PDB file of C-alpha atoms in Angstrom:
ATOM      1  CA  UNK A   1       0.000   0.000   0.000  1.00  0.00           C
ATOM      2  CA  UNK A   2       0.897   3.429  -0.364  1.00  0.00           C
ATOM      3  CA  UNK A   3       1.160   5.356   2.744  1.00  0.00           C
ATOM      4  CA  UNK A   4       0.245   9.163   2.940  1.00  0.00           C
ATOM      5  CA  UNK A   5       1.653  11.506   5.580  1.00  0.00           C
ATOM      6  CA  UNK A   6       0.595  14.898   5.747  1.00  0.00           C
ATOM      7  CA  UNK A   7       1.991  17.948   8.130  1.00  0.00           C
ATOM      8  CA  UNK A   8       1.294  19.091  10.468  1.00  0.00           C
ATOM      9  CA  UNK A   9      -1.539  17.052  12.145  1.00  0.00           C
ATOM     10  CA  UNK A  10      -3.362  20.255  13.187  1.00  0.00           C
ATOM     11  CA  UNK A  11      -2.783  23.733  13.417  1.00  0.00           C
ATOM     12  CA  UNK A  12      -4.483  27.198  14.955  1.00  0.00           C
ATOM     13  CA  UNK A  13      -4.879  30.294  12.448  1.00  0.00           C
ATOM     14  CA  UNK A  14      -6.600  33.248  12.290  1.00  0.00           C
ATOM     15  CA  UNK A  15      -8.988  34.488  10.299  1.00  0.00           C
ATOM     16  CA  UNK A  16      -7.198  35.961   6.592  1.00  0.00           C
ATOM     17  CA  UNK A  17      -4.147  34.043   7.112  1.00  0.00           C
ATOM     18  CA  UNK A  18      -2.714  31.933   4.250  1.00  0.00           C
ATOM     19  CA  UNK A  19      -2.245  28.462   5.159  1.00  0.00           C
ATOM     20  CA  UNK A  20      -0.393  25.711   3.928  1.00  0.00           C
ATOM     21  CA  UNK A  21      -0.830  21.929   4.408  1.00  0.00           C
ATOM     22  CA  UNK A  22       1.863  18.997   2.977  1.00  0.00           C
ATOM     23  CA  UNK A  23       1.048  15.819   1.620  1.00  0.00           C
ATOM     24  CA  UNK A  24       3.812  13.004   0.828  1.00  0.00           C
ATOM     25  CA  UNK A  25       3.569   9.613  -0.563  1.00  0.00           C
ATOM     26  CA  UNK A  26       5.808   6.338   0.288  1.00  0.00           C
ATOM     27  CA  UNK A  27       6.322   6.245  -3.371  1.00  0.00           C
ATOM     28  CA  UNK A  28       5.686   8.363  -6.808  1.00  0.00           C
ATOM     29  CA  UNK A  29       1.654   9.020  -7.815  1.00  0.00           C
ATOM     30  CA  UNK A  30       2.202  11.340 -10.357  1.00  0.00           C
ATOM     31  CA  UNK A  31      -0.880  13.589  -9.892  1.00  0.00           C
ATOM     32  CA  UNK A  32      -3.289  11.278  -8.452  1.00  0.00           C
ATOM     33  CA  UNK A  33      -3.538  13.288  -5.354  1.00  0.00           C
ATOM     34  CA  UNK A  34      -6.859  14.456  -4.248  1.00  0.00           C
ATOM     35  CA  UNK A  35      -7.644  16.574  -0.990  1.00  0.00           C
ATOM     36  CA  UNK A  36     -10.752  16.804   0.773  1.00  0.00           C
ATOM     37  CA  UNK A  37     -12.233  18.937   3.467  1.00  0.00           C
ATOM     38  CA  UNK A  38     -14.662  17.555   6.828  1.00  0.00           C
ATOM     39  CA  UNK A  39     -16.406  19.340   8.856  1.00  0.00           C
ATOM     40  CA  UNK A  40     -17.799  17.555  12.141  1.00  0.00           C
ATOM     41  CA  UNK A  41     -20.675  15.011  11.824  1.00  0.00           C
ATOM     42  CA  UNK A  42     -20.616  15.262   8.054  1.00  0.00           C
ATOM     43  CA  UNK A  43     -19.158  13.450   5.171  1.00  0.00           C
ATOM     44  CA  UNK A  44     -16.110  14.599   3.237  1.00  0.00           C
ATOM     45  CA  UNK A  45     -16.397  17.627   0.243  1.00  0.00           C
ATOM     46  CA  UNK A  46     -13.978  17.135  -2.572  1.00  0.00           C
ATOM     47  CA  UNK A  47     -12.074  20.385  -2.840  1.00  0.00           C
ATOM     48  CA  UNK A  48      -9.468  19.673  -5.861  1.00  0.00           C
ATOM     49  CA  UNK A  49      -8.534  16.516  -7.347  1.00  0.00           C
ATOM     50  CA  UNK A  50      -5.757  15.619  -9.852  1.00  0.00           C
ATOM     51  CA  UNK A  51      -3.354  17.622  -7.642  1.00  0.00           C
ATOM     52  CA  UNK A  52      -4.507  21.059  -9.087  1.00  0.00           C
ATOM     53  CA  UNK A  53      -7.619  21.139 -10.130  1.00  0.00           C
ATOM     54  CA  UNK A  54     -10.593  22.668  -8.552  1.00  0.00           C
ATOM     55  CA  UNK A  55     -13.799  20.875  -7.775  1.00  0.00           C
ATOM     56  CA  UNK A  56     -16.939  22.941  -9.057  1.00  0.00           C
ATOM     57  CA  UNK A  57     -18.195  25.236  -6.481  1.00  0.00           C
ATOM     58  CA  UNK A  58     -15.349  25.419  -4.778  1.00  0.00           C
ATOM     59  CA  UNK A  59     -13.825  28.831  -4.020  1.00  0.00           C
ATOM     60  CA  UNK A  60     -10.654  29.665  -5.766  1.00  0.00           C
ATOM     61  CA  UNK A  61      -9.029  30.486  -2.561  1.00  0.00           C
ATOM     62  CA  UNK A  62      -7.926  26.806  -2.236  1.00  0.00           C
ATOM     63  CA  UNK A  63      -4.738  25.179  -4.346  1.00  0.00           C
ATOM     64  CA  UNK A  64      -2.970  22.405  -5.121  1.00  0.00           C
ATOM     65  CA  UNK A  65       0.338  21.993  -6.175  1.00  0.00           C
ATOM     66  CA  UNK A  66       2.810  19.442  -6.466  1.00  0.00           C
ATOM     67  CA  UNK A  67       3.817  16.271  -8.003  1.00  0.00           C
ATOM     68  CA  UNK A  68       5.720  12.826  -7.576  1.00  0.00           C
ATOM     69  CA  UNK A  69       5.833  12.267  -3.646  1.00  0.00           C
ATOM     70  CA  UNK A  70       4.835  16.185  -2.474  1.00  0.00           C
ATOM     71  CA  UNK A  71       1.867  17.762  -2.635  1.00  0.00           C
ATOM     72  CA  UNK A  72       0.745  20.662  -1.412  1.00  0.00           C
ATOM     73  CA  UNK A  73      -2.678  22.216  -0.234  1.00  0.00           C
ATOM     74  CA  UNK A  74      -2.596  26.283   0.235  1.00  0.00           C
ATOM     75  CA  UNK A  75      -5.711  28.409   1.708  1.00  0.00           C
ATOM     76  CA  UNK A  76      -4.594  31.949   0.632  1.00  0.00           C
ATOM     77  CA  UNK A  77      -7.006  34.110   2.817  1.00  0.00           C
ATOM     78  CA  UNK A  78      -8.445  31.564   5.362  1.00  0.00           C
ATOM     79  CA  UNK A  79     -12.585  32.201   5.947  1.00  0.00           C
ATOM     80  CA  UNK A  80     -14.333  31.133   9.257  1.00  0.00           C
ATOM     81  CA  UNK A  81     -15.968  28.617   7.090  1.00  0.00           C
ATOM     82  CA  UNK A  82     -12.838  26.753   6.810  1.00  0.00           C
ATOM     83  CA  UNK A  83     -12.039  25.755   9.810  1.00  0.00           C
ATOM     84  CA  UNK A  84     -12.193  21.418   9.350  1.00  0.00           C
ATOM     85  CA  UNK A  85     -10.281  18.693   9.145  1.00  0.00           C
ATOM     86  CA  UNK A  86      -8.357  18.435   5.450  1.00  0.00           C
ATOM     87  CA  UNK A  87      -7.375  14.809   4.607  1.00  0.00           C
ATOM     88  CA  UNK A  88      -5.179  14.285   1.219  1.00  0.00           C
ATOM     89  CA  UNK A  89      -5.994  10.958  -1.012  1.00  0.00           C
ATOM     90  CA  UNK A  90      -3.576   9.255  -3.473  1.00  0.00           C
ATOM     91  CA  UNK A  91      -6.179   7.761  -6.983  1.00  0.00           C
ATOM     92  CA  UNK A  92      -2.717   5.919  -8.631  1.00  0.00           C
ATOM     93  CA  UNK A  93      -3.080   2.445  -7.196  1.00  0.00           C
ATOM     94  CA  UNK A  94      -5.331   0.566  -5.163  1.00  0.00           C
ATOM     95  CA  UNK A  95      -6.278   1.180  -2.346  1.00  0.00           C
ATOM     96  CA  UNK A  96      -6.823   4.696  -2.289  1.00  0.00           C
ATOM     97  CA  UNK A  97      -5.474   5.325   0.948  1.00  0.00           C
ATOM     98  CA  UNK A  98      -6.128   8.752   2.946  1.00  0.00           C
ATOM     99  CA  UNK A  99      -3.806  10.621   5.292  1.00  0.00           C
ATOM    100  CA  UNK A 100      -3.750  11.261   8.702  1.00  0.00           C
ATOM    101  CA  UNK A 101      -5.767  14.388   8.397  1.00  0.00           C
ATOM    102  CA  UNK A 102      -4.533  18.427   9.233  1.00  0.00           C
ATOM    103  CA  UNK A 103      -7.177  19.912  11.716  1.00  0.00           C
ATOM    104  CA  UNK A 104      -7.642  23.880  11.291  1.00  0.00           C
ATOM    105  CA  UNK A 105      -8.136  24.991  14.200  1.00  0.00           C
ATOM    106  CA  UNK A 106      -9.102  28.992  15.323  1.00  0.00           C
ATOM    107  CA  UNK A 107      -6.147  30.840  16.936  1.00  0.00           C
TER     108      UNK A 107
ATOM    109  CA  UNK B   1     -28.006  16.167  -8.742  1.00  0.00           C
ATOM    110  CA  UNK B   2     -26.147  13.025  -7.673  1.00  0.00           C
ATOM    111  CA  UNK B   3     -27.007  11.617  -4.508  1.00  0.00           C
ATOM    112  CA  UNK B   4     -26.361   8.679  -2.466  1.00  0.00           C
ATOM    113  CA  UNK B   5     -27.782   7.284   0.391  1.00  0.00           C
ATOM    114  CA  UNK B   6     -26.492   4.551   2.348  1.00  0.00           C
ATOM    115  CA  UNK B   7     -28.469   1.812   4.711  1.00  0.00           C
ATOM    116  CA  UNK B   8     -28.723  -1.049   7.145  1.00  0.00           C
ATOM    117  CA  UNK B   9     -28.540  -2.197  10.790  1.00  0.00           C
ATOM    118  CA  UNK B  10     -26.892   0.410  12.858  1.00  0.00           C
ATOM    119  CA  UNK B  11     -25.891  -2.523  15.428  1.00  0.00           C
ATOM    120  CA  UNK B  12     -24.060  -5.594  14.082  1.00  0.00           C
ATOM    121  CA  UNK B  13     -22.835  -8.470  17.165  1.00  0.00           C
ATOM    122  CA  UNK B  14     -19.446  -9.264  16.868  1.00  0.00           C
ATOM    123  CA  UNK B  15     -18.799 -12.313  14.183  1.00  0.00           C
ATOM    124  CA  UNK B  16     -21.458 -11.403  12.286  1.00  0.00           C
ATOM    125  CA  UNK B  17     -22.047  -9.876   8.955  1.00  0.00           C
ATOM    126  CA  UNK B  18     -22.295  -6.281   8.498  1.00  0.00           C
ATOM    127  CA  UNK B  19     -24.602  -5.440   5.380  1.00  0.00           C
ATOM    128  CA  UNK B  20     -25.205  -1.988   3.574  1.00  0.00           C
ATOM    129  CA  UNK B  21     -26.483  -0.314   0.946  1.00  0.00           C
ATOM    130  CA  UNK B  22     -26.312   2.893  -0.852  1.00  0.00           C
ATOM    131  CA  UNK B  23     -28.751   4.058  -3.026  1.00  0.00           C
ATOM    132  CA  UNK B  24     -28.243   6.584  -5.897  1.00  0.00           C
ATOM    133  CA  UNK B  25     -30.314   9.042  -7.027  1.00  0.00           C
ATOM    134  CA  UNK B  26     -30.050  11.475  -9.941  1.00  0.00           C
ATOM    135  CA  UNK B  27     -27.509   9.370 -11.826  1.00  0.00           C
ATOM    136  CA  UNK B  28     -27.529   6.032 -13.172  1.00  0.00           C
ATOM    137  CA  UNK B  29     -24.747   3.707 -12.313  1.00  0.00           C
ATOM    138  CA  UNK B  30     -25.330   1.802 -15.481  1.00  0.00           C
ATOM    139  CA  UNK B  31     -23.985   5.012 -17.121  1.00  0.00           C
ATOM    140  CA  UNK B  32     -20.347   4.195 -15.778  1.00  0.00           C
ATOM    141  CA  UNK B  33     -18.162   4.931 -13.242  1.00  0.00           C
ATOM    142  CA  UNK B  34     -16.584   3.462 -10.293  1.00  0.00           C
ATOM    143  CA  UNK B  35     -18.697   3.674  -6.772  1.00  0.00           C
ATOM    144  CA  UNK B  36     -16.967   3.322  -3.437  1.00  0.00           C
ATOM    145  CA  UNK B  37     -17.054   2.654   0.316  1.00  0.00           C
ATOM    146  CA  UNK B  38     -14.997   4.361   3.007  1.00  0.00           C
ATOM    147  CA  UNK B  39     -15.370   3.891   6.124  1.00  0.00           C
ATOM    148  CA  UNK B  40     -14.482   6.167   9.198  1.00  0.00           C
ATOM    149  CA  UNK B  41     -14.248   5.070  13.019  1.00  0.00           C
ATOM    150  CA  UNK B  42     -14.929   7.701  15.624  1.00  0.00           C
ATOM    151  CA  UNK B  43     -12.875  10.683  16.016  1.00  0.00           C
ATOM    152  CA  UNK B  44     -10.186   8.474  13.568  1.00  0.00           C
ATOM    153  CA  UNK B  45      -8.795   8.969   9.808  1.00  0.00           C
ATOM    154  CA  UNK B  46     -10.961   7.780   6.788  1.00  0.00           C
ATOM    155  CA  UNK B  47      -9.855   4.168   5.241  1.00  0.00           C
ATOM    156  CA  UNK B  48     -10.720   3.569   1.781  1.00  0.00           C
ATOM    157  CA  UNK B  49     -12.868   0.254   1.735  1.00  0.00           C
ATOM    158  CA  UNK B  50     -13.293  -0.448  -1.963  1.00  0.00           C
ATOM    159  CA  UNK B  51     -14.663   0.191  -5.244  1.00  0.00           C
ATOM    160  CA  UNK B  52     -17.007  -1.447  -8.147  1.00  0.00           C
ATOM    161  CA  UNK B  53     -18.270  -0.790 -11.386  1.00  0.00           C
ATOM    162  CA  UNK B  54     -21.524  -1.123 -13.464  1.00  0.00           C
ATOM    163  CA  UNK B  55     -20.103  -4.227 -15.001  1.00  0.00           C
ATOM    164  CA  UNK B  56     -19.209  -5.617 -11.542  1.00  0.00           C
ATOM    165  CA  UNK B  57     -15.314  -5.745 -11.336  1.00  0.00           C
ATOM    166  CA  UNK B  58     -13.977  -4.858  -7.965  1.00  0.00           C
ATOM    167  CA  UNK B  59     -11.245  -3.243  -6.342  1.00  0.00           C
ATOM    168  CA  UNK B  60     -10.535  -4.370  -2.557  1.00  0.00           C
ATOM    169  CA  UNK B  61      -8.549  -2.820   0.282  1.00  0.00           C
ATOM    170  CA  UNK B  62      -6.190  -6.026   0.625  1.00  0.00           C
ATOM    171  CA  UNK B  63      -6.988  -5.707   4.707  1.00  0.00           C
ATOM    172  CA  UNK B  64     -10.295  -6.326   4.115  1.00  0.00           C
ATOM    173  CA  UNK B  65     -10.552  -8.667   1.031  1.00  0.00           C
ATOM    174  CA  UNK B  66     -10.554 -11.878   2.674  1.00  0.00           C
ATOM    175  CA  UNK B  67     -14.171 -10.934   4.550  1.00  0.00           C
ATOM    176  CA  UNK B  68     -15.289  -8.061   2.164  1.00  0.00           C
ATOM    177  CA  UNK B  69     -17.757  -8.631  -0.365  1.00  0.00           C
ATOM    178  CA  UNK B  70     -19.252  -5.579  -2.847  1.00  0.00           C
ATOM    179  CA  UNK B  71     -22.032  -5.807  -5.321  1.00  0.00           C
ATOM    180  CA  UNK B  72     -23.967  -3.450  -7.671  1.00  0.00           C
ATOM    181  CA  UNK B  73     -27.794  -3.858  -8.637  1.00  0.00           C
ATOM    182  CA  UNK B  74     -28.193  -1.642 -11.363  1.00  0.00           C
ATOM    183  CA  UNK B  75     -32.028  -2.433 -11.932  1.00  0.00           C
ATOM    184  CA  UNK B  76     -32.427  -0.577  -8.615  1.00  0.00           C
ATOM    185  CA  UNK B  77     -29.540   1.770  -8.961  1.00  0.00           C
ATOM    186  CA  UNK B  78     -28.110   0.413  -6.020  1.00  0.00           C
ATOM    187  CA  UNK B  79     -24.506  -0.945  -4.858  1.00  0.00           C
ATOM    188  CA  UNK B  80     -23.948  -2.988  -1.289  1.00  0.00           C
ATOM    189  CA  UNK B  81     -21.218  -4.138   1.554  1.00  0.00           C
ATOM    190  CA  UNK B  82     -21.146  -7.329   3.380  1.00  0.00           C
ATOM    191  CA  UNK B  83     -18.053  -7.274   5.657  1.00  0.00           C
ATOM    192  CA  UNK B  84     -18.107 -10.805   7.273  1.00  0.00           C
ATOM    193  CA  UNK B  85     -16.885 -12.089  10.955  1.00  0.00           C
ATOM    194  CA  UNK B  86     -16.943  -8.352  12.220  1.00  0.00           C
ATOM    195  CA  UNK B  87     -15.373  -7.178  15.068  1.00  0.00           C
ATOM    196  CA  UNK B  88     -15.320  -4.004  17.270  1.00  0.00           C
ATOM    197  CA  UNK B  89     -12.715  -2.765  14.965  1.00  0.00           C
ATOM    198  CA  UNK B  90     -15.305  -2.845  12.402  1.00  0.00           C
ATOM    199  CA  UNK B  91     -17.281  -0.531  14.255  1.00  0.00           C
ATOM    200  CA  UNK B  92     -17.274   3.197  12.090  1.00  0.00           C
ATOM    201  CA  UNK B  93     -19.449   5.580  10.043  1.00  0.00           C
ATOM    202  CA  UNK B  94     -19.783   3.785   6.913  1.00  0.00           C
ATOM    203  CA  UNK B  95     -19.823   6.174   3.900  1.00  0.00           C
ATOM    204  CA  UNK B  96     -20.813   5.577  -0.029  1.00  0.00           C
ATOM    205  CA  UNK B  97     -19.437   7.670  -2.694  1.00  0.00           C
ATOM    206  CA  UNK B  98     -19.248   8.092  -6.244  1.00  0.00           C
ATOM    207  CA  UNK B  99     -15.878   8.354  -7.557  1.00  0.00           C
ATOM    208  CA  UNK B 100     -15.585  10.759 -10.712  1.00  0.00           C
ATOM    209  CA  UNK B 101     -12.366  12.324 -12.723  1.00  0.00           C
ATOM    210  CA  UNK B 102      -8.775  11.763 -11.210  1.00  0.00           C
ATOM    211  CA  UNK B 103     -10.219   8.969  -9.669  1.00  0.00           C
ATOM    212  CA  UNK B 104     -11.499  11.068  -6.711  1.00  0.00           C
ATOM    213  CA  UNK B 105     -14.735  11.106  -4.766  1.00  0.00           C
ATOM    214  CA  UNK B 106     -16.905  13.659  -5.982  1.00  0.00           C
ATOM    215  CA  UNK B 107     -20.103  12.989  -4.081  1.00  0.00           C
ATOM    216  CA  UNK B 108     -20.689  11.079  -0.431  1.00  0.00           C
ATOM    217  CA  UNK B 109     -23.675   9.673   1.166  1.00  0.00           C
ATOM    218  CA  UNK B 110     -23.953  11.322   4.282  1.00  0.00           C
ATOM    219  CA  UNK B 111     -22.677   8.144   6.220  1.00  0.00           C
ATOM    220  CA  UNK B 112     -23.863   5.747   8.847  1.00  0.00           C
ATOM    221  CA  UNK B 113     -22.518   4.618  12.025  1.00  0.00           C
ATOM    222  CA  UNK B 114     -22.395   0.783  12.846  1.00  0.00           C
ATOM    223  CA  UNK B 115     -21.201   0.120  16.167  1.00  0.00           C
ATOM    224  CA  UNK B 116     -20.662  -3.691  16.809  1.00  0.00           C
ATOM    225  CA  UNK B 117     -21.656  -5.066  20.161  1.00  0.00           C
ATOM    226  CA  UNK B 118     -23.210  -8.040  21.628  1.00  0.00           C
TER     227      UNK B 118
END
């Protein structure tokens, strides 16, 4: 299997910061990296998939970057509405395992 | 719009088999794509269950292969989960999803927890 790590676990912003989350795979996916957002008691919203590209509807604030092993999700002017729990997903090979999850938390 | 709603005992006693289904609306699986299970256990990290599509073929988290079974029903647009011999490690909010371009999972179910306990 391919394991996923992302950094940090959780962290505490404020409202208009930029924020930046890391995603690295155990081995190469090319740009089958997806990254999702949760908020409590509900299920997971795609927010870009294929590394960079943005799910419809969601706001152009969030990107993805990145390729090979390291990926990376940026917020560029963080909203209260974004305060979740991001998880990243690697598509290349079965299964499609998740990461550990980043928390964004309200400094 | 595509929706999917998932079913089935919320209680399931230990060695038993845990059975769900998820039901799709506004979108017929016969049309293609892949449609998935996920599960999540309490206050834990999602793990990717498995996959199937219209025509039946299967893709199986290798940790769970040897007790997972996943069908599709497409004369009543529906696809299931039958996880044999569960255990409390089992227990999790069970989620159905519908997996689009990239591969990803562009629309969830809204999930259900099965807690196993005698």
């Amino acid at each position: 299997d391919i394991q996923m790590t992302q950094s940090p676990s959780s962290l505490s912003a404020s409202v208009g910061d930029r924020v930046t989350i890391t995603c690295r795979a155990s081995q190469s996916i090319t740009n089958y990296l997806n990254w999702y957002q949760q908020k409590p008691g509900k299920a997971p919203n795609l927010l870009i998939f294929a590394t960079s590209t943005l799910q419809s509807g969601v706001p152009s604030r969030f990107s993805g970057s990145g390729s090979g092993t390291d990926f990376t999700l940026t917020i560029s002017s963080l909203q209260p509405e974004d305060f979740a729990t991001y998880y990243c997903q690697q598509s290349f090979s079965t299964p499609h395992t998740f990461g550990q999850g980043t928390k964004v938390e309200i400094k | 719009q595509v929706q999917l709603q998932e079913s089935g005992p919320g209680l399931v006693k230990p060695s038993e088999t845990l059975s769900l289904t998820c039901t799709v609306s506004g979108f017929s699986i016969s049309s293609g794509y892949y449609w998935g299970w996920i599960r999540q256990p309490p206050g834990k990290e999602l793990e990717w269950i498995g996959t199937i599509y219209q025509s039946g073929t299967t893709y199986y988290n290798p940790s769970l292969k040897s007790r997972l079974t996943i069908s599709v029903d497409t004369s009543k647009n529906q696809f299931s989960l039958k996880l044999k011999s569960v255990t409390p490690a089992d227990a999790a909010v069970y989620y159905c999803a519908k997996q689009g371009d990239g591969r990803a999972l562009e629309y969830w179910g809204q999930g259900t927890l099965v807690s196993v306990s005698s």
